Coordinates of C-alpha atoms in Angstrom, one line a residue:
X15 CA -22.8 12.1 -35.2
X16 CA -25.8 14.2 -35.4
X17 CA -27.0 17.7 -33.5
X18 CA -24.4 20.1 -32.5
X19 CA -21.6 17.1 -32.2
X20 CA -21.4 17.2 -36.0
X21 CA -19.1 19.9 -35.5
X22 CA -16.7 18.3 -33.1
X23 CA -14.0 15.7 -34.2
X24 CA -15.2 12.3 -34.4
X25 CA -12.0 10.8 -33.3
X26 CA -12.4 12.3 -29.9
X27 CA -15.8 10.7 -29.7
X28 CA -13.9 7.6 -28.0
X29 CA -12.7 9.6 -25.3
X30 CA -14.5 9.5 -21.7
X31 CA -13.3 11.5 -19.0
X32 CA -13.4 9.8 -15.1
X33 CA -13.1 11.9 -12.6
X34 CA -11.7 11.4 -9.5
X35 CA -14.1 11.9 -6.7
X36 CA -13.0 14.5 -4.4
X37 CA -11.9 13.1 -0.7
X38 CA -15.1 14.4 1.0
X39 CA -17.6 13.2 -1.3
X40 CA -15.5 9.8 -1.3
X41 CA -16.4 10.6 3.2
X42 CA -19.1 10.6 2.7
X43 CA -20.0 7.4 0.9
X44 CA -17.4 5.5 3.3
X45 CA -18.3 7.1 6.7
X46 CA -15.1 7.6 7.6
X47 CA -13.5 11.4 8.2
X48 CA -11.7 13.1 5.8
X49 CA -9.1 13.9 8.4
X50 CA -8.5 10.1 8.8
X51 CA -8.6 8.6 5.3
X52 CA -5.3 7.4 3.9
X53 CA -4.8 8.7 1.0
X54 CA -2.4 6.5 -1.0
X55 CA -4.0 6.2 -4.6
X56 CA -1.8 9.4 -6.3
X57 CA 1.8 9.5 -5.5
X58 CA 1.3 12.9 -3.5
X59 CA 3.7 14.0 -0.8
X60 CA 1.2 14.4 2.3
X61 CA 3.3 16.2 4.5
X62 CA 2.3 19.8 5.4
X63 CA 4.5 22.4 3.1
X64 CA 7.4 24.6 5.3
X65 CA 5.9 27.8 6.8
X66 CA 8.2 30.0 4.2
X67 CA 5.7 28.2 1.4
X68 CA 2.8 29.3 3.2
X69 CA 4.2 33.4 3.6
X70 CA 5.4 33.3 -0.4
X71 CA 2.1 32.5 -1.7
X72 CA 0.4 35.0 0.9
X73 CA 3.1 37.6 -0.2
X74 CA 2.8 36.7 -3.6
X75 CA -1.3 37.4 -3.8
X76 CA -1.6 40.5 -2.0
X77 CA 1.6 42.7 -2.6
X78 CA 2.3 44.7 -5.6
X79 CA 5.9 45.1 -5.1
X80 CA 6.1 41.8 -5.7
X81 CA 5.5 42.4 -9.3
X82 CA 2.4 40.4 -9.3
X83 CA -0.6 39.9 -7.3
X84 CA -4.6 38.5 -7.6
X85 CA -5.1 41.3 -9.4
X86 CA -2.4 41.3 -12.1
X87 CA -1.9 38.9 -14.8
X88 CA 1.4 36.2 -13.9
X89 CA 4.4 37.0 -15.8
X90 CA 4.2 35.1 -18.9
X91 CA 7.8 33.9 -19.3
X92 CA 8.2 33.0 -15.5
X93 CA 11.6 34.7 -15.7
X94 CA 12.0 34.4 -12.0
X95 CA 11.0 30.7 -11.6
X96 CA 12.9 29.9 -14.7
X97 CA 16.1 31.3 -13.6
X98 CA 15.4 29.2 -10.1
X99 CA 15.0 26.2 -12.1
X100 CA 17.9 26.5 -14.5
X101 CA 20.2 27.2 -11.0
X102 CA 19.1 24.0 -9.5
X103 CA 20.3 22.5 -12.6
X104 CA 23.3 24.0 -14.0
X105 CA 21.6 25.2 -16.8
X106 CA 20.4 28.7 -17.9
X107 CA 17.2 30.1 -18.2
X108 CA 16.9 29.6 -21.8
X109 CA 17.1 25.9 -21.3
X110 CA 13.9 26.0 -19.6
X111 CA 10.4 26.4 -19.7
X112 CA 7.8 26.1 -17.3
X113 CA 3.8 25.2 -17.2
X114 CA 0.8 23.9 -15.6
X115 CA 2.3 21.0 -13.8
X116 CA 3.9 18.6 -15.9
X117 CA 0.6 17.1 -17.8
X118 CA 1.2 21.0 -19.7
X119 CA 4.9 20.4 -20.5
X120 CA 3.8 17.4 -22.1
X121 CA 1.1 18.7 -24.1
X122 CA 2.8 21.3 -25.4
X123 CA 5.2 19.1 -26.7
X124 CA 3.2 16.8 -28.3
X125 CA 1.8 20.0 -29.8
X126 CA 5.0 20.9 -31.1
X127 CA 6.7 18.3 -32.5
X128 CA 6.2 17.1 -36.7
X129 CA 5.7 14.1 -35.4
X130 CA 3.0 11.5 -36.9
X131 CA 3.4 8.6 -34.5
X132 CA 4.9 8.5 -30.8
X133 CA 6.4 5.7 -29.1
X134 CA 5.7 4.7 -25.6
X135 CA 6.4 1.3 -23.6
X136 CA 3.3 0.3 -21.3
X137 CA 2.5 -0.4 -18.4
X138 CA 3.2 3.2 -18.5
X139 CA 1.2 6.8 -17.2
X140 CA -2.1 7.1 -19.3
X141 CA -1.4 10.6 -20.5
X142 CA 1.1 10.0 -23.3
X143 CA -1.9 7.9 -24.6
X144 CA -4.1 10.4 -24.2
X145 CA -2.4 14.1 -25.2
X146 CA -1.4 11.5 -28.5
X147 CA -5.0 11.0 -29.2
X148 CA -5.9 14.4 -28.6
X149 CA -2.9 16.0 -31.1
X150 CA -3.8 13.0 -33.9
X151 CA -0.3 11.5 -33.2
X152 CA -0.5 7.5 -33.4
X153 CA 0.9 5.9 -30.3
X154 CA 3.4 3.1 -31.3
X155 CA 3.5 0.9 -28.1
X156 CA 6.7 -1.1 -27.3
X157 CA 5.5 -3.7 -24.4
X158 CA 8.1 -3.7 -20.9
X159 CA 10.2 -7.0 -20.4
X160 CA 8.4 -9.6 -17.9
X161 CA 10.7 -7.0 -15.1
X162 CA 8.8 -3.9 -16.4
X163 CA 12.8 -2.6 -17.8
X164 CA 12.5 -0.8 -21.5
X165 CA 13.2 -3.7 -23.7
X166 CA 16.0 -0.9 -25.7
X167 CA 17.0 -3.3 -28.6
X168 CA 12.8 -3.6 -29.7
X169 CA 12.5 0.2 -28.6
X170 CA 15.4 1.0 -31.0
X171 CA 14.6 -1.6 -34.0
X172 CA 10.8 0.2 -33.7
X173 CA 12.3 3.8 -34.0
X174 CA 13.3 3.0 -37.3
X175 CA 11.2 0.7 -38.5
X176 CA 8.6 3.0 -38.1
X177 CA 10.2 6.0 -38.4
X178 CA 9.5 7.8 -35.0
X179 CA 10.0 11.0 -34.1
X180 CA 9.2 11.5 -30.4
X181 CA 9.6 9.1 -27.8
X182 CA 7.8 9.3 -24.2
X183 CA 9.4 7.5 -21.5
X184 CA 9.3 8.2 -17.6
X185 CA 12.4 7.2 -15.3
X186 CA 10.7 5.7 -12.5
X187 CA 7.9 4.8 -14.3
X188 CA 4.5 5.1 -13.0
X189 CA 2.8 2.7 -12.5
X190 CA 6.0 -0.1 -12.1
X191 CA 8.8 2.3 -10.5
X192 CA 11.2 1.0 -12.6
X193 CA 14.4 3.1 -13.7
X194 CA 15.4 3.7 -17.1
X195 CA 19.2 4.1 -16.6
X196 CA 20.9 6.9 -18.0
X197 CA 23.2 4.5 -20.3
X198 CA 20.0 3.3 -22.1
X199 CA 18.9 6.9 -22.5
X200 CA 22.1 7.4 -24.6
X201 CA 21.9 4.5 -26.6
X202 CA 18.2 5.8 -27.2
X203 CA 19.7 9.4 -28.0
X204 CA 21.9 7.9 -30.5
X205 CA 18.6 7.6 -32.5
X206 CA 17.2 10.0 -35.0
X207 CA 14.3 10.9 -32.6
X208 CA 13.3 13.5 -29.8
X209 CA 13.3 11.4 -26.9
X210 CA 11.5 12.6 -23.9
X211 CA 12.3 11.7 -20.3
X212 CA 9.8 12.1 -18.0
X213 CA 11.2 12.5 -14.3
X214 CA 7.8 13.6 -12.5
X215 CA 9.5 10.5 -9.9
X216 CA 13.3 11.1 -10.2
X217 CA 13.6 13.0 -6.8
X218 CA 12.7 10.0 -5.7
X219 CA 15.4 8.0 -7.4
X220 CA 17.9 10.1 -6.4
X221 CA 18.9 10.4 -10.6
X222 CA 18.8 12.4 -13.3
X223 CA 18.9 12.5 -17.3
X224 CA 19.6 16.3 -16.8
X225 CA 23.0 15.3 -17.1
X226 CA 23.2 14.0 -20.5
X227 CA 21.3 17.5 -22.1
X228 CA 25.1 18.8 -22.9
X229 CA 25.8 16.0 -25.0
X230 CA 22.4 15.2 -26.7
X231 CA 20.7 18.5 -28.4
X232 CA 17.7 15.6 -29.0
X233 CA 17.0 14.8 -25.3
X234 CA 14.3 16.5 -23.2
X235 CA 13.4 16.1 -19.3
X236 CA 10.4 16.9 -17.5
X237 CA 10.0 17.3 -14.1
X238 CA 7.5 18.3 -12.0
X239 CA 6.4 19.9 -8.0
X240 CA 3.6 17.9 -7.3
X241 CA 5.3 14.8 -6.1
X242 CA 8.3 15.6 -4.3
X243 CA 7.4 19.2 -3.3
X244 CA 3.9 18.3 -2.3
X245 CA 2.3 21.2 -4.7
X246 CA 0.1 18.6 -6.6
X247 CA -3.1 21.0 -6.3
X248 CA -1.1 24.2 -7.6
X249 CA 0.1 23.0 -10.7
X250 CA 3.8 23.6 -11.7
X251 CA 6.0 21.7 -13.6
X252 CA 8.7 22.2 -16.4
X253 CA 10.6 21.1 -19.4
X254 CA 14.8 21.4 -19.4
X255 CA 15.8 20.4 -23.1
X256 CA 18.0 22.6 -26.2
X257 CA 17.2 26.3 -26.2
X258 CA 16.0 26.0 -29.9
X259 CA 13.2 23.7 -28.8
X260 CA 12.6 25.6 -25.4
X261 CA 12.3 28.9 -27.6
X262 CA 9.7 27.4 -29.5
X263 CA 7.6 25.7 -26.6
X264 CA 7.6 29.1 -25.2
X265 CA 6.5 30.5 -28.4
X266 CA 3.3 28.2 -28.6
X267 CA 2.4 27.3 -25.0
X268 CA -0.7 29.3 -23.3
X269 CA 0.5 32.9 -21.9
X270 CA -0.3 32.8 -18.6
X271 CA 0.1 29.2 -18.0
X272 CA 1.4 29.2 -14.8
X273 CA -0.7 31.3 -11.7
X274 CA 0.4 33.7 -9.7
X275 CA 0.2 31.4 -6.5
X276 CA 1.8 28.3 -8.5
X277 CA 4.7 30.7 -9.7
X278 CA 5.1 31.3 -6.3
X279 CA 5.0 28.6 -4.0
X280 CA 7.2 26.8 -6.8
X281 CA 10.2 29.3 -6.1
X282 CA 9.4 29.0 -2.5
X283 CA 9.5 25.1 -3.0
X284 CA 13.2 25.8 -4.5
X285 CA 14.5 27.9 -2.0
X286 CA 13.5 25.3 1.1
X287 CA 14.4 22.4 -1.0
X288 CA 16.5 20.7 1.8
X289 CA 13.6 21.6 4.7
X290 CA 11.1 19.4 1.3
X291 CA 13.2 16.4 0.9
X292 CA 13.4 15.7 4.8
X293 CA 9.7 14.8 3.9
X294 CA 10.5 13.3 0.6
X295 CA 13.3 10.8 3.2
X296 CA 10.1 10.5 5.4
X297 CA 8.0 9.1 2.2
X298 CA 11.0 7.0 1.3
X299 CA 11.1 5.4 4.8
X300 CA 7.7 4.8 5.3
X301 CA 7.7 3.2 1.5
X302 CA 10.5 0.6 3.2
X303 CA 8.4 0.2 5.7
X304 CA 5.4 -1.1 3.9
X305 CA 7.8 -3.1 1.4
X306 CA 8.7 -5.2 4.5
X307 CA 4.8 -6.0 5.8
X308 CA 4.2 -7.0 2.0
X309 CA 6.6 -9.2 1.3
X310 CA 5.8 -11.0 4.2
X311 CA 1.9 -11.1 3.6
X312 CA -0.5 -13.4 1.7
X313 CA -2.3 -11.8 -0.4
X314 CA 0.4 -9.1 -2.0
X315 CA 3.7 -9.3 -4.0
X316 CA 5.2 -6.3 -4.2
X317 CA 7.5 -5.3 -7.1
X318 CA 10.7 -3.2 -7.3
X319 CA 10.6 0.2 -6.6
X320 CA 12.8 3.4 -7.1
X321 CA 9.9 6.0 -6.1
X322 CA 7.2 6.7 -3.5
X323 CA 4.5 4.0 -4.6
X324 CA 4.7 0.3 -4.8
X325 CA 3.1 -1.9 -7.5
X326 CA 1.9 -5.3 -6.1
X327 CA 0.5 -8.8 -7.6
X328 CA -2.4 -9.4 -5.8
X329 CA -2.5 -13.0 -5.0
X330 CA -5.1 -15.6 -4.3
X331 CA -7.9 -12.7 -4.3
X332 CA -9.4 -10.2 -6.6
X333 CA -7.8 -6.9 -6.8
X334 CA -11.0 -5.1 -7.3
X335 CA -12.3 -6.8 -4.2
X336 CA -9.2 -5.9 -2.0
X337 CA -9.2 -2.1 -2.9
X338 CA -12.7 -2.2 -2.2
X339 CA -12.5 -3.4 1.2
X340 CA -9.5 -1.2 1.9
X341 CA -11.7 1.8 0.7
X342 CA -14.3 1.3 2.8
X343 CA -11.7 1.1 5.8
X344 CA -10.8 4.2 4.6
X345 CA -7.5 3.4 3.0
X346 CA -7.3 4.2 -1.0
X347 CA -5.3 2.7 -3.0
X348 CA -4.7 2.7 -6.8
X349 CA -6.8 -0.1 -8.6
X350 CA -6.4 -0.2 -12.5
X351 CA -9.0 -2.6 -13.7
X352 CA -9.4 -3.3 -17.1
X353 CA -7.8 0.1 -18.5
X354 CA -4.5 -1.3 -16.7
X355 CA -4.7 -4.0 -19.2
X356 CA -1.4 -6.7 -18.0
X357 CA -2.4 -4.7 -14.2
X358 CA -5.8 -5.9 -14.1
X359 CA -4.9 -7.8 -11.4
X360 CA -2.6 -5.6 -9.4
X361 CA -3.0 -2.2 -7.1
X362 CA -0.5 0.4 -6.4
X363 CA -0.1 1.9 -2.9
X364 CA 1.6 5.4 -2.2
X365 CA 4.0 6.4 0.6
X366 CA 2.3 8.1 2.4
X367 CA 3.0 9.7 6.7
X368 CA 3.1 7.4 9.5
X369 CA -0.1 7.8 10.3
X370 CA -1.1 6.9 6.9
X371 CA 0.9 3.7 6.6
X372 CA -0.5 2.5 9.8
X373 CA -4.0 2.6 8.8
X374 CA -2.7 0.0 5.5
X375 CA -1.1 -2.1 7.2
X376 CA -4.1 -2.4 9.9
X377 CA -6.2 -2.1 6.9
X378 CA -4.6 -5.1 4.9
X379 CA -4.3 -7.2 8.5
X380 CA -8.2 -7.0 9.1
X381 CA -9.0 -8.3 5.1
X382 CA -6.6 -11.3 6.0
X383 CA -8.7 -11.9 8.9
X384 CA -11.5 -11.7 7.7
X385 CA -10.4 -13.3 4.0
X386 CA -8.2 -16.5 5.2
X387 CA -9.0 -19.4 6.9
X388 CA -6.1 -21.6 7.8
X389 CA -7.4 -24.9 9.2
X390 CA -9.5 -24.6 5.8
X391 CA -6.4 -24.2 3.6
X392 CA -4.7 -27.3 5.2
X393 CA -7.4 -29.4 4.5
X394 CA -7.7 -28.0 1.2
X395 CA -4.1 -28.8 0.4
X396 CA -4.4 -32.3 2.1
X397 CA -7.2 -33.6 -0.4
X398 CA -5.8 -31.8 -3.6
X399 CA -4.8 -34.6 -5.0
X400 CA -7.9 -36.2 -5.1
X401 CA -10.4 -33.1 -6.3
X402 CA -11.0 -33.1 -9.7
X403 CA -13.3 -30.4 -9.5
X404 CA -14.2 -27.5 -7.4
X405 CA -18.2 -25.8 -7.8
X406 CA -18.7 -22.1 -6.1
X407 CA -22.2 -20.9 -5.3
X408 CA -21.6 -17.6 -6.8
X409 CA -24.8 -16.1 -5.3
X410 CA -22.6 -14.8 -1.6
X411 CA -23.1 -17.9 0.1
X412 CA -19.8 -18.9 -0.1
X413 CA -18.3 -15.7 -2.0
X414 CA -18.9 -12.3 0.2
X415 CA -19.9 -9.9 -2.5
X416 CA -21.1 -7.9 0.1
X417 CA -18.7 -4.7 -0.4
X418 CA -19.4 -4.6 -4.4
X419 CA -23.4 -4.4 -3.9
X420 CA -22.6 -1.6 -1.0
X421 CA -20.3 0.1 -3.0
X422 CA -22.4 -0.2 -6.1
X423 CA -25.3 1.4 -4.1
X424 CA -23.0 4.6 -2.6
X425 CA -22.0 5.2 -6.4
X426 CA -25.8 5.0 -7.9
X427 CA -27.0 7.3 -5.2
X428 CA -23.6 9.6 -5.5
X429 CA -25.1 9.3 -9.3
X430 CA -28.3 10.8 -8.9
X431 CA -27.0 13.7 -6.6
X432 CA -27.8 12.0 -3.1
X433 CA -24.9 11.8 -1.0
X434 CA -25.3 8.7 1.4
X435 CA -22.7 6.6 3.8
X436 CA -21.9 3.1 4.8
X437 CA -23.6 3.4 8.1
X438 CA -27.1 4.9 6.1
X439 CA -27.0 1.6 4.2
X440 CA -26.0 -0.8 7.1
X441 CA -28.8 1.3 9.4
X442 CA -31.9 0.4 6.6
X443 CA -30.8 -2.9 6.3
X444 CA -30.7 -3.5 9.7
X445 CA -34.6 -2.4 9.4
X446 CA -35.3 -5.6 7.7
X447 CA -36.9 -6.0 4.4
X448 CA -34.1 -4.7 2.8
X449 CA -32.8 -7.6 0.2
X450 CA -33.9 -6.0 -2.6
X451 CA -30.7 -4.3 -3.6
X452 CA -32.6 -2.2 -6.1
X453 CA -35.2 -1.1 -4.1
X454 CA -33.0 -0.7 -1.0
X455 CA -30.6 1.8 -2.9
X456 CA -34.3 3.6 -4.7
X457 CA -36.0 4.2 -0.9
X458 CA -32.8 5.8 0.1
X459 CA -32.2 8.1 -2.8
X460 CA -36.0 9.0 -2.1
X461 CA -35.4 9.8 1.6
X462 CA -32.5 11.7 1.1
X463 CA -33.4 13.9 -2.6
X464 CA -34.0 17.3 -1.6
X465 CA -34.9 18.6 -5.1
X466 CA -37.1 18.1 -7.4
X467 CA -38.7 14.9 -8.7
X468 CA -36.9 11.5 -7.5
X469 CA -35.9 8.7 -10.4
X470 CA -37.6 5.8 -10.5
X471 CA -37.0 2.2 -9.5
X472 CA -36.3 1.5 -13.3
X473 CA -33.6 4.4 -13.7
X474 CA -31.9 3.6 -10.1
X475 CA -32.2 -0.2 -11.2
X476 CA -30.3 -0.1 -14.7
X477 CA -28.0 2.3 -13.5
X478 CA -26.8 -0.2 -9.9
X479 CA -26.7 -2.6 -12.7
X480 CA -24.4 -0.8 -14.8
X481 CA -22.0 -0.4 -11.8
X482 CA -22.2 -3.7 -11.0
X483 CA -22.0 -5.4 -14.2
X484 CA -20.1 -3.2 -16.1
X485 CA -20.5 -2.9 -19.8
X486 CA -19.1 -1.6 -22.8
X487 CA -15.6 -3.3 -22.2
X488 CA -15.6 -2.0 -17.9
X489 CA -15.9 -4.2 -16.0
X490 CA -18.0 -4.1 -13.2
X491 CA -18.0 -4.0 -9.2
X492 CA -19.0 -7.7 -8.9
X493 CA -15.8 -8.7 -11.5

């Protein structure tokens, strides 16, 4: 590395951060309202939060005699919220310590622990990788049996062949929603290792390893409010685990690492747990609900689920393709590409309100429509035995690449700061001369840059084709 990155670590060079793009910039591109998008690509509990939520936090900011404010610094050992927790759980205060949603629990443990190497069992959450790369802790992977279930015997024979220390696991798992019973997490306890349960899901499951911290000094759970509580844009989560290692978490996690407005809505979330989990049976419902159309419908297998998303096979279609036409009908989903390595070919749908499942299932019923042709499939299946050999024209004569050019267009123009739509695309095209994909996306990120000087075809060019044929290991829109 050379100029000022000489000073940074170069194992970190390796790391890219993807945002997410916010819901009205993601409007935007897709024409469609934020109001009526579907949002059902992060687990989040939709539902409106009880009033009581709404009059903590508003207390919470502007009221001194509630010990903090806007204008004072949080208390930096969330006694309070602590002392909530520990009640929900039978524990006390000392058994707990809170942070910035649970992403900070976890970090501050990797951050903790003497450990040189942490084992994890994919398809699992991306973060374990990640805080492990960040803390120089080698990730020991352990792959899931064919039905995504920790394979314990090779989790147990790699714990001491390699001599682990800390082990990551999260009952359900995200992405599968598979449980990890609490027998297993015994047998795993048994072990000479801190074994972390991550239960970001478990209100969901209707279990808990919180159960088993009595008996096993080495066992820590993590929970967190932005699933079941719906306080995903706050930030709160927390550890429960031994008070030696709590003591110590508390000793080296950031001060003030959970806000005044976080702190309280939390508590508030605590005290109107029963009014939160009406929503959380809502979620549950509609999650049932979308289970039935699936496993009834063409294109999708869905898999086994103990929390409020569902991971399906996509079948007899691209992935990539289908969560690309549901986008632009204004339903997101979850699509993993190739960073969900064995889930390259598989999306994951949220629970989400009524109103939210409706628009997937009408969503997924118009790509059938539009994507299957029965009297074609007969025919095809009639003469199978005698084709040797099928040839596709490639060029979207007979494969409607369509959406990945549109799509590849939005993102080039989102790239270079010009925020244009669906309809803006469909409205120049419908101008004529527009079959230049290149030169259609350039002309419209001229018209619609409103500072300084506009790129040029060559810049607007490799960068649509970056989108659309990927690189560097991605792959790309038209894959």
């Amino acid at each position: 590395m050379s100029g000022v990155l000489k000073y940074t670590r170069k194992d970190l060079a390796k790391l890219k951060y993807h945002p997410v793009r916010p819901l009205d910039v993601i409007s935007r591109e897709i024409g469609v309202p934020v109001n009526e998008i579907a949002k059902l690509d992060a687990n989040e509990n939709l539902h409106p939060v009880p009033a009581e939520m709404m009059e903590a936090v508003t207390s919470a900011l502007q009221s001194f005699g509630s010990g903090c404010s806007a204008q004072i610094y949080p208390d930096p050992t969330q006694t309070n919220l602590r002392k909530d927790i520990a009640d929900l759980h039978g524990l006390t205060p000392a058994h707990v310590c809170a942070g910035s949603g649970s992403d900070d629990i976890l970090d501050i443990v990797m951050r903790l622990m003497d450990a040189p190497s942490c084992l994890i069992c994919p398809p699992t959450f991306g973060m374990y990788k990640f805080l492990g790369d960040i803390s120089r802790i080698k990730i020991i992977e352990v792959p899931r049996k064919e039905s995504f279930e920790v394979d314990i015997p090779a989790v147990v024979a790699a714990i001491r062949k390699h001599k682990i220390k800390l082990v990551m696991l999260p009952s359900p798992n995200n992405p599968t929603g598979t449980l990890l019973p609490n027998a297993d997490i015994e047998v795993l306890c048994k072990e000479d290792a801190m074994i972390v349960v991550d239960e970001a899901y478990a209100d969901f499951a209707g279990v808990s390893a919180d159960v088993l911290l009595s008996k096993f000094p080495n066992l820590m759970v993590c929970r967190t409010f932005s699933k079941w509580a719906g306080l995903a844009g706050l930030r709160a989560g927390y550890a429960l685990g031994d008070p030696a290692i709590i003591e110590r978490m508390l000793a080296i996690k950031q001060p003030y690492n959970v806000n005044v407005a976080a702190e309280a809505m939390a508590r508030a979330a605590l005290a109107n747990r029963p009014k939160i989990l009406i929503t959380v049976k809502s979620l549950l419902d509609q999650r049932d609900r979308l289970i039935a159309f699936l496993e009834k419908y063409r294109f999708l297998s869905p898999h086994k689920t103990h929390s409020n998303f569902v991971l399906c096979d996509v079948n007899h279609a691209s992935a990539q393709g289908l969560s690309t036409f549901l986008r632009h009908q204004g339903v997101l989903v979850r699509y993993f590409g190739t960073q969900g390595g064995a889930l390259e070919n598989n999306i994951r749908i949220s629970a989400g309100r009524p109103q939210d499942i409706d628009r997937c299932l009408a969503a997924l019923e118009a790509y059938e429509k539009e994507r299957w042709d029965e009297e074609a499939a007969k025919k095809l299946q009639e003469i199978a035995g005698d084709v040797e050999c099928l040839i596709f024209d490639m060029d979207g004569v007979l494969v409607d690449v369509s959406q990945s050019y549109r799509t590849a267009i939005l993102e080039t123009a989102a790239h270079f700061g010009v925020p244009i739509t669906s309809e803006d695309v469909s409205n120049a095209k419908a101008k004529g001369n527009a079959n230049n994909d290149w030169k259609l996306t350039h002309s419209l990120i001229e018209a619609g840059c409103k500072k300084g000087t506009p790129p040029t075809l060559e810049a607007v060019t490799a960068e649509f084709e970056k989108r659309y044929q990927g690189g560097g290991g991605a792959g790309g829109l038209q894959s």
